[in-house]
Coordinates of C-alpha atoms in Angstrom, one line a residue:
Chain A
M13 CA -17.0 54.3 191.9
V14 CA -19.5 56.7 194.7
T15 CA -22.3 55.6 192.2
A16 CA -21.6 52.2 192.2
F17 CA -21.2 52.4 195.9
V18 CA -24.6 53.5 196.0
Y19 CA -26.4 50.9 194.2
F20 CA -25.0 48.0 195.8
C21 CA -26.2 49.7 199.3
L22 CA -29.8 49.6 197.4
A23 CA -29.6 45.4 196.4
A24 CA -28.2 45.0 199.2
N25 CA -31.7 46.5 201.1
L26 CA -33.5 44.9 199.1
V27 CA -31.4 41.6 199.8
A28 CA -32.3 42.6 204.0
A29 CA -36.0 42.6 202.6
V30 CA -36.0 39.5 201.4
Y31 CA -33.7 37.8 204.2
I32 CA -36.7 38.8 206.3
C33 CA -39.6 37.9 204.7
I34 CA -38.2 34.6 204.8
G35 CA -37.8 35.0 208.0
L36 CA -41.3 36.3 209.0
F37 CA -42.4 33.0 206.3
Q38 CA -41.2 29.9 208.8
Y39 CA -41.9 32.0 211.5
F40 CA -45.6 31.8 210.9
M41 CA -45.3 28.6 209.6
S42 CA -43.9 27.5 212.6
H43 CA -45.9 28.7 215.0
R44 CA -50.1 28.0 213.3
Chain B
M16 CA -58.1 59.0 192.9
D17 CA -55.8 62.2 193.1
G18 CA -52.3 62.0 194.8
Q19 CA -53.4 63.0 198.1
T20 CA -55.6 60.8 199.0
L21 CA -53.6 57.8 197.2
D22 CA -51.2 58.4 200.0
I23 CA -53.7 57.9 202.3
F24 CA -54.9 54.9 201.5
V25 CA -51.1 53.2 200.8
M26 CA -50.7 54.1 205.5
F27 CA -53.4 53.1 205.8
V28 CA -53.0 50.0 204.6
Y29 CA -50.2 49.9 206.3
L30 CA -51.6 50.7 209.8
A31 CA -54.2 48.0 208.8
G32 CA -51.9 45.7 208.6
V33 CA -50.0 46.7 211.8
V34 CA -52.6 46.6 213.5
G35 CA -53.8 43.4 212.4
I36 CA -50.4 42.1 213.5
G37 CA -51.3 43.2 217.1
Y38 CA -54.3 41.2 216.9
Y39 CA -52.7 38.5 215.7
S40 CA -50.0 38.2 218.4
M41 CA -52.3 39.1 221.0
N42 CA -54.1 35.4 220.6
K43 CA -51.1 34.0 220.9
I44 CA -50.2 35.4 224.2
E45 CA -50.8 32.9 227.4
D46 CA -48.3 34.3 229.7
F47 CA -45.4 37.3 231.0
D48 CA -42.3 35.1 229.1
D49 CA -44.6 35.2 225.7
Y50 CA -45.4 39.2 226.4
A51 CA -42.3 40.2 228.0
V52 CA -39.5 37.8 225.4
A53 CA -41.9 36.7 222.1
G54 CA -41.7 32.5 223.8
R55 CA -38.1 33.0 224.0
C56 CA -37.9 30.9 219.4
I57 CA -37.7 34.1 217.8
P58 CA -34.5 32.9 214.2
A59 CA -32.0 34.8 213.4
A60 CA -33.9 36.4 210.6
L61 CA -36.6 38.0 212.7
I62 CA -33.4 39.1 215.4
F63 CA -31.6 40.8 212.3
G64 CA -35.4 41.9 211.5
T65 CA -35.6 43.5 215.4
I66 CA -32.9 45.0 215.7
G67 CA -32.6 46.7 212.3
A68 CA -36.4 48.0 212.9
T69 CA -35.6 49.2 216.2
L70 CA -32.3 50.9 215.0
C71 CA -33.7 52.9 212.1
G72 CA -35.2 54.5 213.4
G73 CA -36.3 58.8 213.2
G74 CA -32.7 59.5 214.5
A75 CA -31.6 57.9 211.4
T76 CA -33.8 58.9 209.1
I77 CA -35.3 62.4 209.3
G78 CA -32.7 63.5 212.4
R79 CA -29.9 61.9 209.6
I80 CA -31.2 63.6 206.6
A81 CA -31.7 66.8 209.1
F82 CA -28.1 66.9 210.1
M83 CA -26.8 66.0 206.7
H84 CA -29.1 69.7 206.2
K85 CA -26.8 70.9 209.2
Q86 CA -23.3 69.3 209.4
G87 CA -23.4 67.3 206.5
L88 CA -21.0 64.1 205.5
I89 CA -19.3 64.3 208.8
V90 CA -22.1 62.7 210.1
F91 CA -21.5 59.5 209.0
V92 CA -18.4 59.4 210.0
A93 CA -19.1 59.2 213.1
L94 CA -21.6 57.4 212.4
M95 CA -19.5 54.1 211.9
G96 CA -19.5 54.2 216.2
V97 CA -22.9 52.3 215.4
V98 CA -21.4 49.3 213.1
F99 CA -18.4 48.9 215.7
C100 CA -20.7 48.6 219.0
Q101 CA -23.5 46.6 217.3
I102 CA -20.3 43.6 216.1
F103 CA -19.3 44.1 218.5
S104 CA -22.7 43.4 220.1
G105 CA -23.2 40.7 217.9
L106 CA -20.1 39.0 218.7
Y107 CA -19.8 38.6 221.9
I108 CA -22.8 40.9 224.4
A109 CA -26.2 38.8 222.4
P110 CA -24.9 35.7 222.7
K111 CA -24.2 35.4 226.8
V112 CA -26.7 37.2 227.3
R113 CA -29.1 34.7 225.8
Q114 CA -26.1 31.8 227.7
L115 CA -27.1 33.2 231.0
G116 CA -30.6 31.7 230.4
K117 CA -34.6 31.8 231.1
H118 CA -34.4 34.4 233.7
V119 CA -33.1 37.2 231.5
Y120 CA -35.8 39.6 230.5
T121 CA -34.5 43.2 231.0
I122 CA -30.6 44.4 231.0
S123 CA -31.5 44.5 234.9
D124 CA -32.1 40.6 235.1
L125 CA -28.5 40.8 234.2
F126 CA -27.4 43.4 236.7
G127 CA -29.8 41.1 239.5
M128 CA -27.1 38.3 238.0
Y129 CA -23.4 39.8 239.2
Y130 CA -24.1 42.6 241.2
G131 CA -27.5 42.0 243.6
R132 CA -30.3 43.6 244.3
S133 CA -28.4 46.5 244.4
G134 CA -27.7 47.0 240.6
R135 CA -30.7 45.8 239.7
L136 CA -32.3 48.9 241.3
S137 CA -29.7 51.5 240.0
S138 CA -29.2 49.8 236.6
S139 CA -33.0 49.9 236.3
L140 CA -34.1 53.5 237.3
V141 CA -31.3 54.1 234.1
S142 CA -33.1 52.1 232.3
L143 CA -36.8 53.6 232.9
F144 CA -35.0 57.3 232.6
F145 CA -32.9 56.2 229.3
L146 CA -36.6 54.4 227.8
M147 CA -38.6 58.0 228.6
S148 CA -36.5 60.5 227.4
M149 CA -36.1 58.0 224.2
M150 CA -39.9 57.5 223.7
G151 CA -40.1 61.9 223.5
V152 CA -38.0 61.6 220.5
Q153 CA -39.7 59.3 218.7
L154 CA -43.7 60.5 219.3
L155 CA -42.9 63.8 218.1
A156 CA -40.9 62.2 214.7
M157 CA -44.1 60.3 214.7
G158 CA -46.6 63.7 214.8
R159 CA -44.2 65.3 212.6
I160 CA -45.0 62.6 210.0
L161 CA -48.4 62.5 209.9
E162 CA -48.5 66.3 211.1
S163 CA -46.6 66.6 206.8
V164 CA -48.4 64.1 205.0
L165 CA -52.1 64.7 206.4
G166 CA -52.0 68.2 206.7
M167 CA -53.1 67.3 210.0
D168 CA -52.5 68.9 213.7
F169 CA -49.4 68.4 215.0
M170 CA -50.8 67.7 218.4
M171 CA -53.5 65.9 216.5
A172 CA -50.3 63.6 214.8
T173 CA -48.8 62.5 217.3
V174 CA -51.7 61.3 219.7
I175 CA -53.1 59.7 217.1
S176 CA -50.3 58.0 215.8
T177 CA -49.2 57.0 219.2
V178 CA -52.7 55.0 220.5
I179 CA -51.6 53.2 217.0
T180 CA -48.6 52.2 218.3
V181 CA -49.3 51.7 222.4
A182 CA -52.0 49.3 220.9
Y183 CA -50.5 47.0 219.1
T184 CA -48.0 46.7 221.6
W185 CA -50.8 47.0 224.8
A186 CA -52.5 43.4 222.7
G187 CA -49.5 41.6 221.3
G188 CA -46.1 42.2 223.5
M189 CA -42.7 40.7 222.2
I190 CA -44.4 39.0 220.0
A191 CA -46.2 41.7 218.1
V192 CA -43.6 43.9 218.4
L193 CA -40.7 41.3 217.0
L194 CA -43.5 40.5 214.1
T195 CA -44.6 44.5 213.5
D196 CA -40.9 45.3 213.4
A197 CA -39.3 42.6 210.8
V198 CA -43.2 44.2 208.7
Q199 CA -41.8 48.0 209.2
F200 CA -37.9 47.2 208.1
V201 CA -39.4 45.8 205.1
V202 CA -41.3 48.6 204.7
I203 CA -38.4 50.9 205.2
T204 CA -35.7 49.4 203.5
V205 CA -38.1 49.2 200.7
G206 CA -39.2 52.8 200.5
L207 CA -36.0 54.2 201.2
S208 CA -34.5 52.8 198.2
I209 CA -37.3 53.8 195.9
A210 CA -37.4 57.6 197.6
A211 CA -32.9 56.8 196.6
Y212 CA -33.3 56.1 193.4
L213 CA -36.0 58.4 192.5
G214 CA -34.5 61.0 193.7
L215 CA -30.8 60.5 192.3
E216 CA -32.4 59.6 188.9
H217 CA -34.6 63.0 189.7
V218 CA -31.0 64.6 190.0
G219 CA -29.4 63.2 187.2
G220 CA -27.2 61.0 189.0
L221 CA -25.1 61.7 192.6
T222 CA -22.0 62.5 190.8
N223 CA -24.2 65.8 189.1
A224 CA -25.9 66.5 192.6
I225 CA -21.7 66.4 193.8
D226 CA -20.6 68.6 191.6
V227 CA -23.9 71.1 191.9
I228 CA -23.4 71.5 195.3
T229 CA -19.9 71.3 195.9
S230 CA -19.8 74.5 193.1
R231 CA -21.7 76.5 195.7
A232 CA -21.3 78.4 198.7
P233 CA -17.8 77.1 200.8
E234 CA -20.3 76.2 202.8
S235 CA -22.3 74.1 200.9
A236 CA -19.6 72.5 199.9
M237 CA -18.6 71.3 203.4
L238 CA -21.8 69.2 203.6
L239 CA -20.2 67.3 201.1
D240 CA -16.7 66.6 203.3
F241 CA -16.4 63.1 204.8
F242 CA -13.6 65.2 207.6
R243 CA -14.9 68.8 207.8
S244 CA -11.6 70.8 208.6
D245 CA -13.9 73.6 211.4
W246 CA -14.6 70.1 213.1
S247 CA -11.9 69.2 215.6
A248 CA -10.4 66.0 216.3
L249 CA -12.2 65.9 219.9
K250 CA -15.5 66.5 218.5
L251 CA -15.5 63.9 215.7
G252 CA -14.0 61.3 217.8
A253 CA -17.1 62.8 220.5
F254 CA -19.8 62.0 218.0
F255 CA -18.4 58.7 217.2
L256 CA -18.2 57.5 221.1
A257 CA -21.3 59.1 221.3
F258 CA -22.7 56.6 218.4
M259 CA -20.7 53.9 219.6
L260 CA -21.7 53.3 223.2
G261 CA -24.8 55.1 223.2
D262 CA -26.4 52.4 221.3
M263 CA -24.5 49.5 223.4
C264 CA -26.6 47.1 225.3
A265 CA -29.7 49.8 225.7
P266 CA -32.6 48.1 227.4
Y267 CA -34.6 46.9 223.7
Y268 CA -31.6 45.0 223.0
I269 CA -31.1 43.1 225.4
Q270 CA -34.9 41.7 225.9
R271 CA -34.6 41.2 222.3
Y272 CA -30.9 38.6 223.0
A273 CA -33.4 37.5 225.5
A274 CA -36.2 36.9 223.3
A275 CA -33.2 34.8 220.2
A276 CA -34.1 30.9 220.2
S277 CA -30.1 30.6 221.1
P278 CA -27.1 31.9 221.1
K279 CA -26.3 31.5 217.5
D280 CA -29.5 33.3 216.6
N281 CA -28.2 36.5 218.2
K282 CA -25.1 36.1 216.8
V283 CA -25.6 35.3 213.1
G284 CA -29.1 38.0 213.1
V285 CA -27.0 41.0 215.3
T286 CA -24.1 40.1 213.6
L287 CA -25.5 40.0 210.1
F288 CA -27.2 44.0 210.8
S289 CA -24.3 45.1 211.9
V290 CA -22.4 44.9 208.2
Y291 CA -26.2 45.6 206.4
Y292 CA -26.0 48.6 208.7
I293 CA -23.3 50.0 206.7
F294 CA -25.6 50.1 203.2
F295 CA -28.2 51.3 205.2
L296 CA -25.8 54.5 206.0
G297 CA -24.8 54.5 202.3
T298 CA -28.7 54.9 201.6
T299 CA -29.4 57.8 204.1
A300 CA -26.0 59.2 202.8
A301 CA -27.4 59.6 199.1
I302 CA -30.8 60.6 200.0
G303 CA -29.1 63.3 202.1
I304 CA -27.0 64.7 199.0
V305 CA -29.9 64.5 196.8
S306 CA -32.2 66.7 200.0
L307 CA -29.0 69.2 199.8
Y308 CA -29.2 69.6 195.4
I309 CA -32.7 70.3 195.4
Q310 CA -33.9 72.2 198.2
P311 CA -30.5 73.3 200.3
S312 CA -32.4 75.6 202.4
A313 CA -35.0 73.6 203.7
T314 CA -36.2 73.7 207.4
P315 CA -33.6 70.7 208.5
D316 CA -36.2 68.4 210.6
L317 CA -38.8 68.6 207.8
A318 CA -36.0 68.3 205.0
L319 CA -37.3 64.0 204.9
T320 CA -41.1 64.4 204.4
A321 CA -40.4 67.8 202.3
L322 CA -38.2 66.0 199.3
V323 CA -40.2 62.7 199.8
Q324 CA -43.1 64.7 198.8
T325 CA -41.0 66.8 196.1
I326 CA -39.9 63.9 194.2
L327 CA -42.1 61.2 193.9
P328 CA -45.3 60.3 192.3
A329 CA -48.5 60.0 193.8
G330 CA -48.6 56.2 196.0
L331 CA -44.8 56.1 195.8
S332 CA -44.6 59.1 198.3
G333 CA -47.3 57.1 200.4
L334 CA -45.5 54.2 200.4
V335 CA -42.5 56.4 201.6
M336 CA -43.8 58.1 204.0
A337 CA -45.3 55.1 205.7
A338 CA -42.0 53.8 205.8
L339 CA -41.2 56.9 207.9
L340 CA -43.6 56.3 210.3
A341 CA -42.4 52.5 210.4
A342 CA -39.3 54.0 211.5
V343 CA -40.5 55.6 214.4
M344 CA -43.1 53.3 215.1
S345 CA -41.3 49.9 215.5
T346 CA -38.7 51.6 217.6
G347 CA -41.2 54.2 219.5
D348 CA -43.3 49.9 220.3
S349 CA -39.3 49.0 221.6
L350 CA -39.1 52.3 224.3
F351 CA -43.3 51.4 225.2
N352 CA -42.8 47.5 225.5
T353 CA -38.9 47.2 227.3
G354 CA -40.7 50.9 229.8
A355 CA -43.5 48.0 230.8
I356 CA -41.4 45.1 230.8
T357 CA -39.3 46.7 233.1
F358 CA -41.0 48.3 235.2
T359 CA -42.5 44.8 235.7
R360 CA -39.9 42.8 236.4
D361 CA -37.3 45.2 238.3
I362 CA -39.2 47.2 240.3
Y363 CA -43.3 45.3 240.6
N364 CA -41.6 41.9 241.0
E365 CA -38.6 42.5 242.4
F366 CA -39.7 45.5 245.3
I367 CA -43.5 45.1 245.5
N368 CA -44.4 41.3 244.6
P369 CA -42.2 39.2 244.6
T370 CA -44.1 36.4 244.7
A371 CA -45.9 37.7 240.7
T372 CA -47.4 34.7 239.0
Q373 CA -46.9 35.2 235.2
Q374 CA -50.9 36.4 234.9
Q375 CA -50.5 38.2 238.0
L376 CA -47.1 39.8 236.1
L377 CA -48.3 39.8 232.4
K378 CA -51.2 42.5 233.7
V379 CA -48.9 44.7 235.7
S380 CA -46.5 45.1 232.2
K381 CA -50.1 45.7 229.9
I382 CA -51.7 48.6 232.6
V383 CA -47.9 50.1 232.1
T384 CA -48.2 50.2 228.9
I385 CA -50.5 52.2 228.4
L386 CA -49.5 54.5 231.3
L387 CA -46.1 54.8 229.1
G388 CA -47.9 56.0 226.4
I389 CA -49.6 58.6 228.0
G390 CA -47.4 59.9 230.0
A391 CA -44.8 59.9 226.8
T392 CA -47.5 62.0 224.2
L393 CA -47.4 64.4 227.2
F394 CA -43.6 64.6 226.8
A395 CA -43.0 64.4 223.6
L396 CA -44.7 67.8 223.3
V397 CA -42.4 69.7 225.1
V398 CA -39.5 68.9 223.0
P399 CA -38.5 70.4 219.8
D400 CA -35.5 68.3 218.4
I401 CA -35.0 64.9 217.1
L402 CA -31.4 64.4 216.8
G403 CA -29.9 66.6 219.5
L404 CA -31.6 64.7 221.9
M405 CA -30.5 61.4 221.2
V406 CA -27.0 62.6 221.3
H407 CA -28.2 64.6 224.1
I408 CA -29.6 60.8 226.1
Y409 CA -26.5 58.5 224.7
T410 CA -24.1 60.1 226.7
V411 CA -25.4 59.6 229.8
W412 CA -26.3 55.9 228.7
G413 CA -22.6 54.5 228.3
P414 CA -21.2 55.9 231.7
A415 CA -23.7 55.2 233.8
I416 CA -24.0 50.9 231.9
I417 CA -21.2 49.7 229.5
I418 CA -18.3 49.5 232.3
P419 CA -20.2 47.8 234.4
L420 CA -21.9 45.3 232.7
L421 CA -18.6 44.1 230.3
A422 CA -17.3 43.1 233.3
A423 CA -20.2 40.8 234.0
L424 CA -20.3 40.1 231.1
M425 CA -16.2 39.4 229.4
W426 CA -14.2 39.0 233.0
G427 CA -13.7 35.3 232.8
E428 CA -16.8 32.9 232.7
L429 CA -20.2 34.0 233.0
N430 CA -20.5 31.7 235.8
E431 CA -16.9 33.3 237.8
R432 CA -17.9 36.6 239.0
K433 CA -14.5 37.8 238.6
A434 CA -16.1 41.3 239.8
S435 CA -16.6 42.4 242.7
A436 CA -21.0 42.3 243.4
Y437 CA -20.1 46.0 245.4
A438 CA -18.9 47.9 242.4
G439 CA -22.1 48.1 240.4
M440 CA -24.2 50.4 241.1
P441 CA -21.5 52.8 243.2
S442 CA -20.1 53.1 239.2
I443 CA -23.7 53.1 238.3
L444 CA -24.6 56.5 239.6
A445 CA -21.2 58.0 239.5
G446 CA -20.7 57.2 236.0
G447 CA -24.6 58.8 235.2
A448 CA -23.9 61.5 237.9
V449 CA -20.5 63.0 236.5
A450 CA -21.9 62.3 232.7
L451 CA -25.0 64.5 233.8
I452 CA -22.8 66.9 236.0
W453 CA -20.6 67.7 233.1
G454 CA -22.8 67.6 230.4
P455 CA -25.7 69.0 230.4
Y456 CA -25.4 71.2 233.5
L457 CA -21.2 72.5 233.1
G458 CA -21.5 72.4 228.9
D459 CA -18.5 70.2 228.8
P460 CA -15.7 71.9 230.4
Y461 CA -12.0 72.2 228.4
G462 CA -14.5 70.4 225.4
I463 CA -14.2 67.7 226.6
P464 CA -17.1 65.5 225.8
N465 CA -19.2 64.3 229.0
N466 CA -19.4 61.2 227.8
I467 CA -15.3 60.7 228.6
V468 CA -15.6 62.2 231.7
G469 CA -18.4 60.0 232.8
M470 CA -16.7 56.7 231.7
A471 CA -13.8 57.4 233.4
A472 CA -15.5 58.3 236.4
C473 CA -17.2 55.2 235.8
L474 CA -14.4 53.3 235.3
I475 CA -12.0 54.8 238.5
V476 CA -14.9 54.4 240.9
F477 CA -15.8 50.4 239.8
V478 CA -11.7 49.8 239.5
S479 CA -11.9 51.7 243.4
V480 CA -14.4 49.5 245.1
H481 CA -13.6 47.2 243.3
M482 CA -10.0 46.1 245.0
I483 CA -11.2 47.3 248.2
T484 CA -14.4 45.0 248.6
R485 CA -13.1 41.6 246.3
N486 CA -12.5 39.9 249.1
W487 CA -15.7 40.4 250.9
T488 CA -19.4 38.0 250.3
P489 CA -22.2 40.2 249.3
S490 CA -24.5 40.0 251.4
K491 CA -28.1 40.9 251.7
F492 CA -28.7 44.5 248.9
F493 CA -25.4 43.6 247.1
A494 CA -26.0 39.2 246.9
P495 CA -25.8 38.2 243.4
E496 CA -28.7 36.6 242.3
P497 CA -28.7 32.5 240.8
I498 CA -27.0 31.9 237.5
E499 CA -28.1 29.3 235.3
L500 CA -26.3 28.9 232.4
Q501 CA -28.1 27.4 228.7
G502 CA -26.1 25.5 226.3
D503 CA -25.7 27.1 222.8

């Protein structure tokens, strides 16, 4: 249970990182 | 290429990237609006990233693992205060700050709209004090990371990391800060995830690590208790409140809320982040458990950097070190930028040169950024503990600012101004002074934490002054500045 939660946390980190990368990409595209 | 050279190379690539973003942003800066609030066009994803990078700083990484070694998992219970604070801010504060329009750059602009120049001056002084103190903490953490990775002299490491942070903040202002924050947040989350994953592999899984730690001496097992028997409810409550109120409406958050493209971007970005923060806490808790398993007697403040160098292969340890450096740099740049903008907007533009042009304001804020860098470096070299000082400062910020700010933003509609304009300055001064005297000076008498006493003093003064002056027409120093609401 605890282990599953920790791995879920790691997955959430990666999802957050991807979300930010998409935001950065969109920002650079709209401010070229 | 040997291990240490590879690590240094990875960190160098990261630092070069950050400086590159600073250079890119420098070419985008046209006026003070770009420098202070990035032209007010930041989407929700980058609001998420910048709030994240600012909150996940030296205290949330190195300081948190240090706390695990000293007090254990109970800190994560107290840290739920941050989650509550961010959810509240995302739903109720951040959208309203953006609604208050194009004249909001700093938290003191909000105070000016509700409590006149008296509110602006007193809140800006508290802001500057808060920011300067926190800068020391972050610079110290930056120096420690470079010192442990490069084996460099601590003082030299602190100076080098400060120069890089000040350089890109000076060059690109808030645009550079927001973009580097986003990149730094990605590096932090990926770096810490790798550290946690490989750390758990190294110790044979989380369950095994917990079993081994709990089978050691009772003091060791106690570190894994979410509710330690030697912590009173009052002590836990004080830490919870310190974390909850400490970050609420901090100057660097208000400035970011003002930079959002719309109130909705703020609501989405900040609220999403607040939910995500629970998982960030889970990640650092796992790393803390790995650290307790592998190096139970490590020096707390050096535990995380030592752990990374012990368990990670060359290259990856460089990446995670870059992540830790990113954590402290991204908080440091916020402090430099917000400190410079607070001084420029609330002191220079308000009291020294009220007719200053956008270009004059831009010039002054750039000069102040550099001066803050020099001042904070001197401060950093005489302050020893990371988290201890942050908690200490947190306790003064909340009592001084939260009540008058919430009364302004939450009481009635934004342009109703239900609170008396005379209540702002006295309550800020009373809350801040009582918290300072009760905590640092008297040492929390009767075990009652200074944030509670300070808030109570602030509330009593606020309500009393409001009741006496609510029918007065504010004038001169207390006359509120105009509000120009912007739609959703």
